[in-house]
Coordinates of C-alpha atoms in Angstrom, one line a residue:
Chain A
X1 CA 8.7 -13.7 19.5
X2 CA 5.7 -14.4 21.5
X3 CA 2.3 -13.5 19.4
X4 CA -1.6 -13.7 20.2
X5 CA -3.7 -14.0 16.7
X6 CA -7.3 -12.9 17.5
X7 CA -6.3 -14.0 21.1
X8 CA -5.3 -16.9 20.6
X9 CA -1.1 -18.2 20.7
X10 CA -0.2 -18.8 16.8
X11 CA 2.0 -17.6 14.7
X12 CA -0.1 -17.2 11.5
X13 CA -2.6 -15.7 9.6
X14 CA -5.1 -17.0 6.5
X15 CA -3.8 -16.2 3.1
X16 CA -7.8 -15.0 2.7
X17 CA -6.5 -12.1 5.0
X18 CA -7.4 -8.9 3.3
X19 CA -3.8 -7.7 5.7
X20 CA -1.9 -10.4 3.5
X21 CA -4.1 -9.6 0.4
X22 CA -4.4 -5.9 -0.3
X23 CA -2.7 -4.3 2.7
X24 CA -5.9 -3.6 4.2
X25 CA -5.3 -3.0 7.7
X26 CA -3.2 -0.6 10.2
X27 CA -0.6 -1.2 12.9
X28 CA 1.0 0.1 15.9
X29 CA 4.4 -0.3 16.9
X30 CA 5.3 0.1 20.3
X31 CA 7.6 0.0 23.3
X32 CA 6.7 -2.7 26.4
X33 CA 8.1 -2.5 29.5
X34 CA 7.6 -5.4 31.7
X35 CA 4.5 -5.5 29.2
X36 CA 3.4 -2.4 30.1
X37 CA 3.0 -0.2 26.6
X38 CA 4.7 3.1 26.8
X39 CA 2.6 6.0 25.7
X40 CA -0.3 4.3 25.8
X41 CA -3.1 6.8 26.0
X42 CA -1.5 8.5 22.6
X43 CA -0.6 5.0 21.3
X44 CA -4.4 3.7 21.6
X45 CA -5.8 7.3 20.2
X46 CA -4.2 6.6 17.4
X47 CA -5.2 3.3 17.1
X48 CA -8.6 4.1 17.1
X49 CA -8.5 6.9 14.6
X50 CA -6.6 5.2 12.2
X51 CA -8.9 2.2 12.2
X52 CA -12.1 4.8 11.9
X53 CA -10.3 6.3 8.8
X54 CA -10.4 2.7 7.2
X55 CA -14.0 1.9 8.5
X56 CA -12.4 -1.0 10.8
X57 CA -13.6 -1.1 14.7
X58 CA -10.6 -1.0 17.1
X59 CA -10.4 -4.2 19.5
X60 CA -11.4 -3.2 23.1
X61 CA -8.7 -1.1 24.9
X62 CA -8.3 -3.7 28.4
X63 CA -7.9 -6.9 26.1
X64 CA -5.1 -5.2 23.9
X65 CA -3.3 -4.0 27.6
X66 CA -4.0 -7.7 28.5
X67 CA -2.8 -9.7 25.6
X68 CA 0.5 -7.0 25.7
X69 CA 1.0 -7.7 29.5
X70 CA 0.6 -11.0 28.7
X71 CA 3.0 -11.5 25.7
X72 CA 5.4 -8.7 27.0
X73 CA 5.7 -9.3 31.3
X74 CA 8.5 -11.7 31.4
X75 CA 11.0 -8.7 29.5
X76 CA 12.2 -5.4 31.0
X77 CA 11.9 -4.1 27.6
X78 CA 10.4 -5.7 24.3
X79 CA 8.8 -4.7 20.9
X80 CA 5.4 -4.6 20.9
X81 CA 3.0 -4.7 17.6
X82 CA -0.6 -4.4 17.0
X83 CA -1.8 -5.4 13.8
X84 CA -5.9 -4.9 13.2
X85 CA -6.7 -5.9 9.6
X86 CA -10.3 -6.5 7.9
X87 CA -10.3 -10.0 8.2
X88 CA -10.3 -13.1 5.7
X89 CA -12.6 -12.3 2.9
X90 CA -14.1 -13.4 -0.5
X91 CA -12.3 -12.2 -4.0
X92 CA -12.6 -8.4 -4.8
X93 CA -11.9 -5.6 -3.1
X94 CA -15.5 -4.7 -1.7
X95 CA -15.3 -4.0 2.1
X96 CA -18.3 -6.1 2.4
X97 CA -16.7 -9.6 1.4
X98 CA -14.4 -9.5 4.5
X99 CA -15.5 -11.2 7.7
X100 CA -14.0 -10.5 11.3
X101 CA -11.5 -8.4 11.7
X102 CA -8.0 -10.1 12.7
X103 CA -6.2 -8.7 15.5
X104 CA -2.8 -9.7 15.8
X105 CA -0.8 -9.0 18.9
X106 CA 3.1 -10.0 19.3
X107 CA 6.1 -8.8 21.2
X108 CA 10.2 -9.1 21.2
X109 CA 12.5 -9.1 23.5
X110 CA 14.8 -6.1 22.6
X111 CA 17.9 -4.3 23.8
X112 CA 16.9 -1.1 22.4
X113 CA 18.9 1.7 20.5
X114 CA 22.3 2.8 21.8
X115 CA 22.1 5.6 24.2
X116 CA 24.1 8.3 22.0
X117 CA 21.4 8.4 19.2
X118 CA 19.6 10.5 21.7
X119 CA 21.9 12.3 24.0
X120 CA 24.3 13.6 20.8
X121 CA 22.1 12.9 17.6
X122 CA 21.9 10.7 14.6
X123 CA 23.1 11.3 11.0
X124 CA 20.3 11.4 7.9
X125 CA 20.5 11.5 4.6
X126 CA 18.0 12.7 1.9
X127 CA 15.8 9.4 0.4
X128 CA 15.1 9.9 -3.9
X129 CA 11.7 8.7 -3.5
X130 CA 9.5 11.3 -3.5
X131 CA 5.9 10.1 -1.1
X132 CA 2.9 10.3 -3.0
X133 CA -0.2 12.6 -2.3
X134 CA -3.2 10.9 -1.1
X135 CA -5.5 12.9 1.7
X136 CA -7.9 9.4 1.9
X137 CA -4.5 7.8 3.4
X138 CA -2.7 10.9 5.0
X139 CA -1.9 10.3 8.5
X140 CA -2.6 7.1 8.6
X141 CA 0.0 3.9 10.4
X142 CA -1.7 1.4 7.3
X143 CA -0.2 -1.5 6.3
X144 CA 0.5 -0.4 2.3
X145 CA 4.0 0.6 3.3
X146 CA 5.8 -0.2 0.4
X147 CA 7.3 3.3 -0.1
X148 CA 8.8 2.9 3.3
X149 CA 10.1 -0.1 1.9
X150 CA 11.4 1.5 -1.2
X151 CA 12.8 4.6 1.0
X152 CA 14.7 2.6 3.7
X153 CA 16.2 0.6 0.4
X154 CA 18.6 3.5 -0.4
X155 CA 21.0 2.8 2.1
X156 CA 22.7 0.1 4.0
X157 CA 25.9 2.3 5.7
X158 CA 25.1 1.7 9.4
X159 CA 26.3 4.7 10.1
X160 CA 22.8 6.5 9.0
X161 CA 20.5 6.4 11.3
X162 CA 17.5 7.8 9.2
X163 CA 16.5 9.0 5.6
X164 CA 14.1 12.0 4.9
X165 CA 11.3 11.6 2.7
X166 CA 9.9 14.5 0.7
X167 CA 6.5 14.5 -1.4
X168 CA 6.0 14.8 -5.1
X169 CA 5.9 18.5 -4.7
X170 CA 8.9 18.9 -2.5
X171 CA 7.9 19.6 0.7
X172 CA 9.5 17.8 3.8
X173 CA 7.6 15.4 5.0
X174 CA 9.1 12.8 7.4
X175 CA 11.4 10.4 8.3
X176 CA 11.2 6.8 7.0
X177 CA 10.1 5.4 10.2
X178 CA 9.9 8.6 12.2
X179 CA 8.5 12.1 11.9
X180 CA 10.6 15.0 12.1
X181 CA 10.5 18.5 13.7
X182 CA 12.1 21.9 13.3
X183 CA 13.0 24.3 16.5
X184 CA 12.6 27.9 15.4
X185 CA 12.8 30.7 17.9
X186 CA 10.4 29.7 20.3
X187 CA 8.3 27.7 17.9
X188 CA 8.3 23.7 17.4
X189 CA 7.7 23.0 13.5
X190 CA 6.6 19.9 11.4
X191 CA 4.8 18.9 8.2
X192 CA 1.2 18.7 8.2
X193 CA 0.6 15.1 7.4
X194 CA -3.0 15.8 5.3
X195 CA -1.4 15.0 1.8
X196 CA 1.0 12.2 3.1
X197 CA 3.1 10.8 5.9
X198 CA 2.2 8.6 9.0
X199 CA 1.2 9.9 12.4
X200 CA 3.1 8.9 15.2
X201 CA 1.9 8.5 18.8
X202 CA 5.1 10.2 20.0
X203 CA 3.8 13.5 17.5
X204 CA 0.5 13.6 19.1
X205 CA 2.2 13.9 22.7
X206 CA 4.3 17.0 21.2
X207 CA 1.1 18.5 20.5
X208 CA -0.1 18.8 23.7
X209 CA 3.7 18.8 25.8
X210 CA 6.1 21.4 23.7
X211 CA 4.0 24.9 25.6
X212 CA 5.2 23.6 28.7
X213 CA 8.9 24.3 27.5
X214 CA 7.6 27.7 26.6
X215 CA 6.9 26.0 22.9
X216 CA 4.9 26.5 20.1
X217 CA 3.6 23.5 18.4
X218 CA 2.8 24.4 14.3
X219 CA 1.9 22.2 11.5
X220 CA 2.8 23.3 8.4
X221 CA 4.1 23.3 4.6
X222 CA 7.9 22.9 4.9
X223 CA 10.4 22.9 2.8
X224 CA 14.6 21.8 2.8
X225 CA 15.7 25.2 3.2
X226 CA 13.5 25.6 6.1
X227 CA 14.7 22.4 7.5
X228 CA 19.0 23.6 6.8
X229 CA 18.4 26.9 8.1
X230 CA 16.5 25.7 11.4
X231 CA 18.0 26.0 14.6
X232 CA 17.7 22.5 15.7
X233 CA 16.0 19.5 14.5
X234 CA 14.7 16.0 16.1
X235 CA 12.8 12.7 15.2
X236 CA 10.8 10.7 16.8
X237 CA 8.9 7.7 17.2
X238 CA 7.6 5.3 20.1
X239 CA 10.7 3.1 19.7
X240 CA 13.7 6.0 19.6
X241 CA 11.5 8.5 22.0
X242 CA 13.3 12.0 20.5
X243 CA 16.1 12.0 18.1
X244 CA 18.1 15.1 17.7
X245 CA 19.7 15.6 14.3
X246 CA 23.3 15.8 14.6
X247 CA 23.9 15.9 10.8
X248 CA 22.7 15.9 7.5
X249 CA 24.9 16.1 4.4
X250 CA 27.3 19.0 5.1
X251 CA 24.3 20.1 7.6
X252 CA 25.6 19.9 11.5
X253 CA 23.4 20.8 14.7
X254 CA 25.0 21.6 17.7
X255 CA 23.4 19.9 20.4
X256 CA 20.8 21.7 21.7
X257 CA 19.9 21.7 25.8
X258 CA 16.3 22.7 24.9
X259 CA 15.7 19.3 22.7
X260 CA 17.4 17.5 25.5
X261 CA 15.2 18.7 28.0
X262 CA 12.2 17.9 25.7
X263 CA 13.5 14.4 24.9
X264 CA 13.9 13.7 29.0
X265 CA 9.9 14.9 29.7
X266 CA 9.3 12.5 26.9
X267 CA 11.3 9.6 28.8
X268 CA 9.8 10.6 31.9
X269 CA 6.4 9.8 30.2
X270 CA 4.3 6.9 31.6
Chain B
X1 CA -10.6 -23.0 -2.4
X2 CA -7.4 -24.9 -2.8
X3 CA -4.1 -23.5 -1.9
X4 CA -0.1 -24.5 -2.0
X5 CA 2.0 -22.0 0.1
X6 CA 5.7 -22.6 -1.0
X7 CA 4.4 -25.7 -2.6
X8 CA 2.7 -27.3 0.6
X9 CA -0.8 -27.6 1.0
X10 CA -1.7 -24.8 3.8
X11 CA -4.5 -21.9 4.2
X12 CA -2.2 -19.6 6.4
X13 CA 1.1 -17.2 5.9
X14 CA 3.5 -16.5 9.1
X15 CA 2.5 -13.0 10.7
X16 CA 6.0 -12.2 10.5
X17 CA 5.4 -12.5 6.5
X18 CA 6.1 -8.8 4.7
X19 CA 3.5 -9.6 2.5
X20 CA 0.9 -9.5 5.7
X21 CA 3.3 -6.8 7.2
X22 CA 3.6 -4.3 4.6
X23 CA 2.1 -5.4 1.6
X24 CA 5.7 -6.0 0.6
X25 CA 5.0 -8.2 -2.6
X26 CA 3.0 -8.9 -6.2
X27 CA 0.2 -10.5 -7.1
X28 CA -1.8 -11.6 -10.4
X29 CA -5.2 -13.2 -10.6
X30 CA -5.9 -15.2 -13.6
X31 CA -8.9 -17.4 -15.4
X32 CA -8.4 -21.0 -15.2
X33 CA -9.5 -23.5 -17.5
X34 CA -9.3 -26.8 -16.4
X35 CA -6.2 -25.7 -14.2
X36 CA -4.5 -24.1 -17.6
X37 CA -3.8 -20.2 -16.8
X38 CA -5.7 -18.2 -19.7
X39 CA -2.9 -15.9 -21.4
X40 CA -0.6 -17.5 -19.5
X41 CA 2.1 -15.9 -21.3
X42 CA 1.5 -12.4 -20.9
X43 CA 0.5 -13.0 -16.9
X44 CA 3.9 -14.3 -16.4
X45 CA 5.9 -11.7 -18.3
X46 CA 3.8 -9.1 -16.3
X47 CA 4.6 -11.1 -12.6
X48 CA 8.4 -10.9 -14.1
X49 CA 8.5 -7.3 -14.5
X50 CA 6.5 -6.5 -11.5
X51 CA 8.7 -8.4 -9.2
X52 CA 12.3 -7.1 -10.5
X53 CA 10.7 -3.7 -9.8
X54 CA 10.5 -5.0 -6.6
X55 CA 13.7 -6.7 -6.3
X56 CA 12.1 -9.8 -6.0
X57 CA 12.7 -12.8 -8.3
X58 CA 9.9 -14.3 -9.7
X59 CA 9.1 -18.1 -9.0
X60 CA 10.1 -21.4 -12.1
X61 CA 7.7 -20.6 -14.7
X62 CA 7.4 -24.2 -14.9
X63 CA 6.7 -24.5 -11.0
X64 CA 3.9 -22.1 -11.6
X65 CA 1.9 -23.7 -14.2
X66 CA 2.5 -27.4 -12.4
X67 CA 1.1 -25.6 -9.1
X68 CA -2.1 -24.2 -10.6
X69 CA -2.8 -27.4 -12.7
X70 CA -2.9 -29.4 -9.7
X71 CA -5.1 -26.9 -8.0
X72 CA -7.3 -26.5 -10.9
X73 CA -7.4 -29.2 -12.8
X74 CA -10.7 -30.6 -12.2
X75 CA -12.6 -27.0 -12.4
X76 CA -13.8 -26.2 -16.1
X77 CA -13.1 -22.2 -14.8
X78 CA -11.3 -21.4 -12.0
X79 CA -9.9 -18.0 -10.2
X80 CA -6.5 -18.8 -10.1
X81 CA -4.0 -16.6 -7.9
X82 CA -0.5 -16.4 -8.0
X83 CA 1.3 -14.4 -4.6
X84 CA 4.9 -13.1 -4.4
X85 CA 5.7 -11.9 -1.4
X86 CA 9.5 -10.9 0.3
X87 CA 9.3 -13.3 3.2
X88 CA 8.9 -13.5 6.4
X89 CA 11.8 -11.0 7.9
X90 CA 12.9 -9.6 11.1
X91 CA 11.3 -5.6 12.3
X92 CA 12.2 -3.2 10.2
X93 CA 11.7 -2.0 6.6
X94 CA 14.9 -2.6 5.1
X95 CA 14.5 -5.4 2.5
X96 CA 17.8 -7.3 3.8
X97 CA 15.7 -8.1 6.8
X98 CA 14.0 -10.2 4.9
X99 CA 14.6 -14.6 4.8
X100 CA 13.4 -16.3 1.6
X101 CA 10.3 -15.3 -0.5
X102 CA 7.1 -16.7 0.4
X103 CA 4.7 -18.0 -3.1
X104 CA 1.1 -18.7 -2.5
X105 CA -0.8 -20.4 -5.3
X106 CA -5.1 -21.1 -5.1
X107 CA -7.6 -22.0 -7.3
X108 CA -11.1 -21.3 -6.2
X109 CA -14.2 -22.6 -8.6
X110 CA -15.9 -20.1 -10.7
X111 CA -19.3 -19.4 -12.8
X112 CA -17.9 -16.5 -14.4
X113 CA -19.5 -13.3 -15.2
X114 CA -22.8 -13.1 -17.0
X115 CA -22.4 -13.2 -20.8
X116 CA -24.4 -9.8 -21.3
X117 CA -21.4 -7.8 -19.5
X118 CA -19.2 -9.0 -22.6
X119 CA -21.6 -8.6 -25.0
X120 CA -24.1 -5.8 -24.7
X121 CA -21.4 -4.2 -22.1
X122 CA -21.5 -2.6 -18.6
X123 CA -22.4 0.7 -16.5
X124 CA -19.7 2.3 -15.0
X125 CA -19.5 5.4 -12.4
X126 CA -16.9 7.8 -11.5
X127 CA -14.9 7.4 -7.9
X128 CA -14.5 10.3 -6.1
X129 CA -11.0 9.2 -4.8
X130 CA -8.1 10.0 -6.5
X131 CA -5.3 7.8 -7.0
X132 CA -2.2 9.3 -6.0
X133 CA 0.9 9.7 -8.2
X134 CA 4.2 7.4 -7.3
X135 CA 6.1 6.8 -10.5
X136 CA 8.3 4.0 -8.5
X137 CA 5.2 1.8 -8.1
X138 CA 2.8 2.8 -11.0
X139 CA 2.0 0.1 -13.1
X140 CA 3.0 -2.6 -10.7
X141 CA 0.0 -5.0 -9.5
X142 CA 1.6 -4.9 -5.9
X143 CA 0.1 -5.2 -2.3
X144 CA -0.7 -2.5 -1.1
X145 CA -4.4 -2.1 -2.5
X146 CA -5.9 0.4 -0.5
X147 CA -6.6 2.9 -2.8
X148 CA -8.5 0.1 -4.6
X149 CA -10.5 -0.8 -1.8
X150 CA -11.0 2.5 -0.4
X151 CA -12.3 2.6 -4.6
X152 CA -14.5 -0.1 -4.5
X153 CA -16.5 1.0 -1.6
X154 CA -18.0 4.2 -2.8
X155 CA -20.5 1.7 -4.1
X156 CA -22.9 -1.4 -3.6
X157 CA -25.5 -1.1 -6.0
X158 CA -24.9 -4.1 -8.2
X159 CA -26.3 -2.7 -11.0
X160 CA -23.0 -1.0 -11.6
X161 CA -20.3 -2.7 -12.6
X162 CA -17.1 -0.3 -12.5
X163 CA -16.1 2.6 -10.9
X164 CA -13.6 4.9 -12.6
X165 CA -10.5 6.5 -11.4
X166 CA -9.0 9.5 -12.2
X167 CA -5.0 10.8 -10.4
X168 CA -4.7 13.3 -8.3
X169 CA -4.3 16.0 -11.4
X170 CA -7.8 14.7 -13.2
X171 CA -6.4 12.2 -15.5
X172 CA -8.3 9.1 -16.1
X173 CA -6.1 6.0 -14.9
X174 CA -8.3 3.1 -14.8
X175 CA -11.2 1.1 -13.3
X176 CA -11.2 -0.1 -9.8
X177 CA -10.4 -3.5 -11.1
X178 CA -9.6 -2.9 -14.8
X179 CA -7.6 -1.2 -17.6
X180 CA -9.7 1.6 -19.3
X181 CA -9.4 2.0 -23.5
X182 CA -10.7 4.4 -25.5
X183 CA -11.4 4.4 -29.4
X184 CA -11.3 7.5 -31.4
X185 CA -11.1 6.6 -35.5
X186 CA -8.5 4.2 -36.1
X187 CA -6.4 4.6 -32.5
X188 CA -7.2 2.3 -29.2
X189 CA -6.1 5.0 -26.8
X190 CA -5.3 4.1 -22.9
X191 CA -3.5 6.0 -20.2
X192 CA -0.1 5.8 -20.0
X193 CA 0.5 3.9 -16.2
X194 CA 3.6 5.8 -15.5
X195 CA 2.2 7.8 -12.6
X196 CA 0.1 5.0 -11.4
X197 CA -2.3 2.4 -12.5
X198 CA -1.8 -1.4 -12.4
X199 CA -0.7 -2.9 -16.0
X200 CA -3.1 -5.7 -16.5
X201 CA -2.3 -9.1 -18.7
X202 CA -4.8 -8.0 -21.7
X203 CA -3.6 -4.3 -21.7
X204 CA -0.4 -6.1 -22.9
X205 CA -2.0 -8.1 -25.3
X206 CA -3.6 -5.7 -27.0
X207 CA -0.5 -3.8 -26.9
X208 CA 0.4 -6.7 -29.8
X209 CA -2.8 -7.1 -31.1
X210 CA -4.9 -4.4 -32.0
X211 CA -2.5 -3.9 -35.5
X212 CA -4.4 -6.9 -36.8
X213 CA -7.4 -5.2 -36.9
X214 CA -6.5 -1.8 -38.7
X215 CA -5.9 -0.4 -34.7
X216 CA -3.1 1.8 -33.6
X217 CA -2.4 1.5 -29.9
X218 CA -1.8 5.0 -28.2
X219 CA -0.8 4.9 -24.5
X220 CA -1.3 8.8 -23.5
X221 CA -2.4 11.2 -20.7
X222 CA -6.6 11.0 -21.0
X223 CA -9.0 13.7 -19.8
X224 CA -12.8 12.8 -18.2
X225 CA -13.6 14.5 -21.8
X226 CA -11.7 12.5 -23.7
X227 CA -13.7 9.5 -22.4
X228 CA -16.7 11.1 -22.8
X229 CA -16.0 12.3 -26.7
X230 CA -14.7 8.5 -27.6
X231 CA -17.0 6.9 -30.1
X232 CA -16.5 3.7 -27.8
X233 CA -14.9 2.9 -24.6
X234 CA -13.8 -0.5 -23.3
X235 CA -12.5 -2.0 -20.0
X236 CA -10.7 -5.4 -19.3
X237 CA -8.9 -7.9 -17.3
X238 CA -8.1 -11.5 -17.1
X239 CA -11.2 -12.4 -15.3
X240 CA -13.1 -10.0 -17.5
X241 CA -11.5 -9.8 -20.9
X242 CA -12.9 -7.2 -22.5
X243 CA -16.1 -5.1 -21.7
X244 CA -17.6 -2.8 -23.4
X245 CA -18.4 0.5 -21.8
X246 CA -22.1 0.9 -22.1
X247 CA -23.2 3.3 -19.7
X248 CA -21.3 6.1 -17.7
X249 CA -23.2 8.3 -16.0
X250 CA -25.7 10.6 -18.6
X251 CA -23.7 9.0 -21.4
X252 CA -24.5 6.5 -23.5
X253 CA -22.4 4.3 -25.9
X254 CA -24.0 2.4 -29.2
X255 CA -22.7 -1.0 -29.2
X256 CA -19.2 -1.4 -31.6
X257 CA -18.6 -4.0 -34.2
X258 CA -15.0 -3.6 -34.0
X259 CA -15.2 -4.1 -30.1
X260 CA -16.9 -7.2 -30.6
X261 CA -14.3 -8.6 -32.6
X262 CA -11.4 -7.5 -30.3
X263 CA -13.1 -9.2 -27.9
X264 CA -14.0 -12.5 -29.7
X265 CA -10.2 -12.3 -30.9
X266 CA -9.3 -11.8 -27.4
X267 CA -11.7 -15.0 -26.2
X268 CA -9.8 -17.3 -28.5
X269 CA -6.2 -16.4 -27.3
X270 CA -4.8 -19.4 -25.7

């Protein structure tokens, strides 16, 4: 893995970090290809509002695309990550004993996922952990993500793709690493992420792309029963694109051509 | 500062470390005296428990103390800092991605707080935030620290010392940096920390303790008006031991007698 910390080739960060320390950071993860970031504008929107949201400043958009292009040219497709944290920093949690922010850049050659998690679907299952409610971090791609931890530590059967991950109270929420969507008559449906949940790039593009497909986009409070009794149901992230949900539990989707169609605009995304 | 990272002098942690990556670890900070951990016994029964909630196994107990001697030997008080952390791994959450753990051990010099915060007690305010309610981490002193940083900056003027938190329902937890107590008669009363909270070193010991002065210790749910109705209040932590609560907002606390020998009792404890 190739990485660039503060712009500079290393491999490491101070144990002063307030990233290493408390968590206090956020990250991107995205797809390069031929170091070119996929879904950049959304990618870098995000960036920006998640680092506002945590009073840190985001680095300059042309140096990240540089240090990517830089890290990522040499591979057809690789991992890319974008780490911005509050910098090394004296004892205590006070935002004003960090220095610099650290900006840590990096990317992996990968192969990516196998083709048929998004032609014919993946299977979920239903995490135990319930995500905790807290607006001040709701949205958010931070670097406290020990409940993701916790979540994707219920199962090791490779033959689950994902696990679902619902809030104290219930409602739906996401996916461990993606978020997740419900097709409803003519309507696209998915948890509003101001209580908990992360905010993908890939989400944000839905938002503005589903009413060309004759779409609604709503965000919303939902529950399982409206997730078993919907039509159709996907993933997503910048790493699997669109997922449809073949199965969950005793749950199957047929596949549906609509999500397909969806999921190929997506690809066909610069 | 002086630092050992796996037992070798170094400032710096691999990026690819899940402690940087997702706050994927434990930590406990601790007074040093002459490089000998203050309650030493109780700090390491708490980093035990914290890290088999996170499936991690705690480092030689032996190791520990031989590390922080050498760091702090020649300090008469020190900030010691002990960091557990699952490793550097490959992408991904699941924990099995992870290699071995990584331990970071430093020692920084310290002048300690000023002897009137023990004595005649401190000023503390109420956060706005809410800390959010996730019974799988509660009590654990873990990584991800935003909420206590997102805490700690709701204020800068110095002349306040503590800022109180309450959950997301509008039960008092704890301090920003310490464990809250209350006294009512003959009963030390502090909020349960199965909902969230960090356990802190002297919560434990005064768990054991407080019988030998005619105390019963009460762990419970507490409301802002408990608090305000005690007859005295107290915070604490390792760095801190315990301070007396003398000022929250329009209400004003006498000093206590009985506090004042907790606290001496608390000072002598090896």
């Amino acid at each position: 893995m190739a990485m660039l910390v503060n712009g500079r080739p290393g491999d490491a960060v101070s144990v002063l970090d307030r990233g290493f320390a408390y968590g206090d950071g956020v990250f991107r993860t995205l797809q390069l290809r031929h170091g070119r970031p996929w879904m950049w504008r959304w990618q870098y929107a995000r960036l920006c509002d998640d680092a506002a949201r945590l009073r840190l400043e985001a680095p300059d958009e042309g140096l990240l695309l540089d240090e990517l292009l830089a890290l990522g040219r040499e591979h057809a497709l690789a991992v890319g990550k974008i780490v911005l944290t509050r910098g090394a920093g004296a004892r205590g949690y006070a935002m004003s004993a960090a220095g610099a922010p650290t900006r840590v850049v990096s990317a992996a050659p990968w192969a990516g996922y196998p083709a048929e998690y998004g032609e014919r679907g993946v299977v979920a299952r239903w995490c135990e952990l319930r995500l905790s409610v807290q607006p001040a971090l709701a949205g958010i791609k931070h670097l406290n993500r020990l409940e993701s931890v916790l979540a994707r530590s219920e199962w090791s059967d490779p033959a689950i793709q994902e696990g679902l991950l619902l809030d104290q109270d219930g409602w739906l929420v996401e996916g461990a690493m993606s978020n997740i969507y419900l097709l409803r008559g003519s309507q696209i449906l998915t948890p509003r992420l101001d209580r908990c949940g992360v905010n993908g790039a890939v989400r944000d593009w839905l938002t503005e792309n589903v009413s060309n497909f004759g779409l609604e986009f709503i965000e919303s409070r939902l529950s399982v029963g409206d997730l078993i009794d919907a039509e159709a149901a996907f993933l997503s992230n910048s790493l699997m694109g669109i997922w449809p949900l073949a199965r969950l539990g005793e749950r199957v989707w047929m596949p549906s051509p609509l999500l397909q169609s969806l999921r190929q605009a997506l690809l066909q995304q610069a």
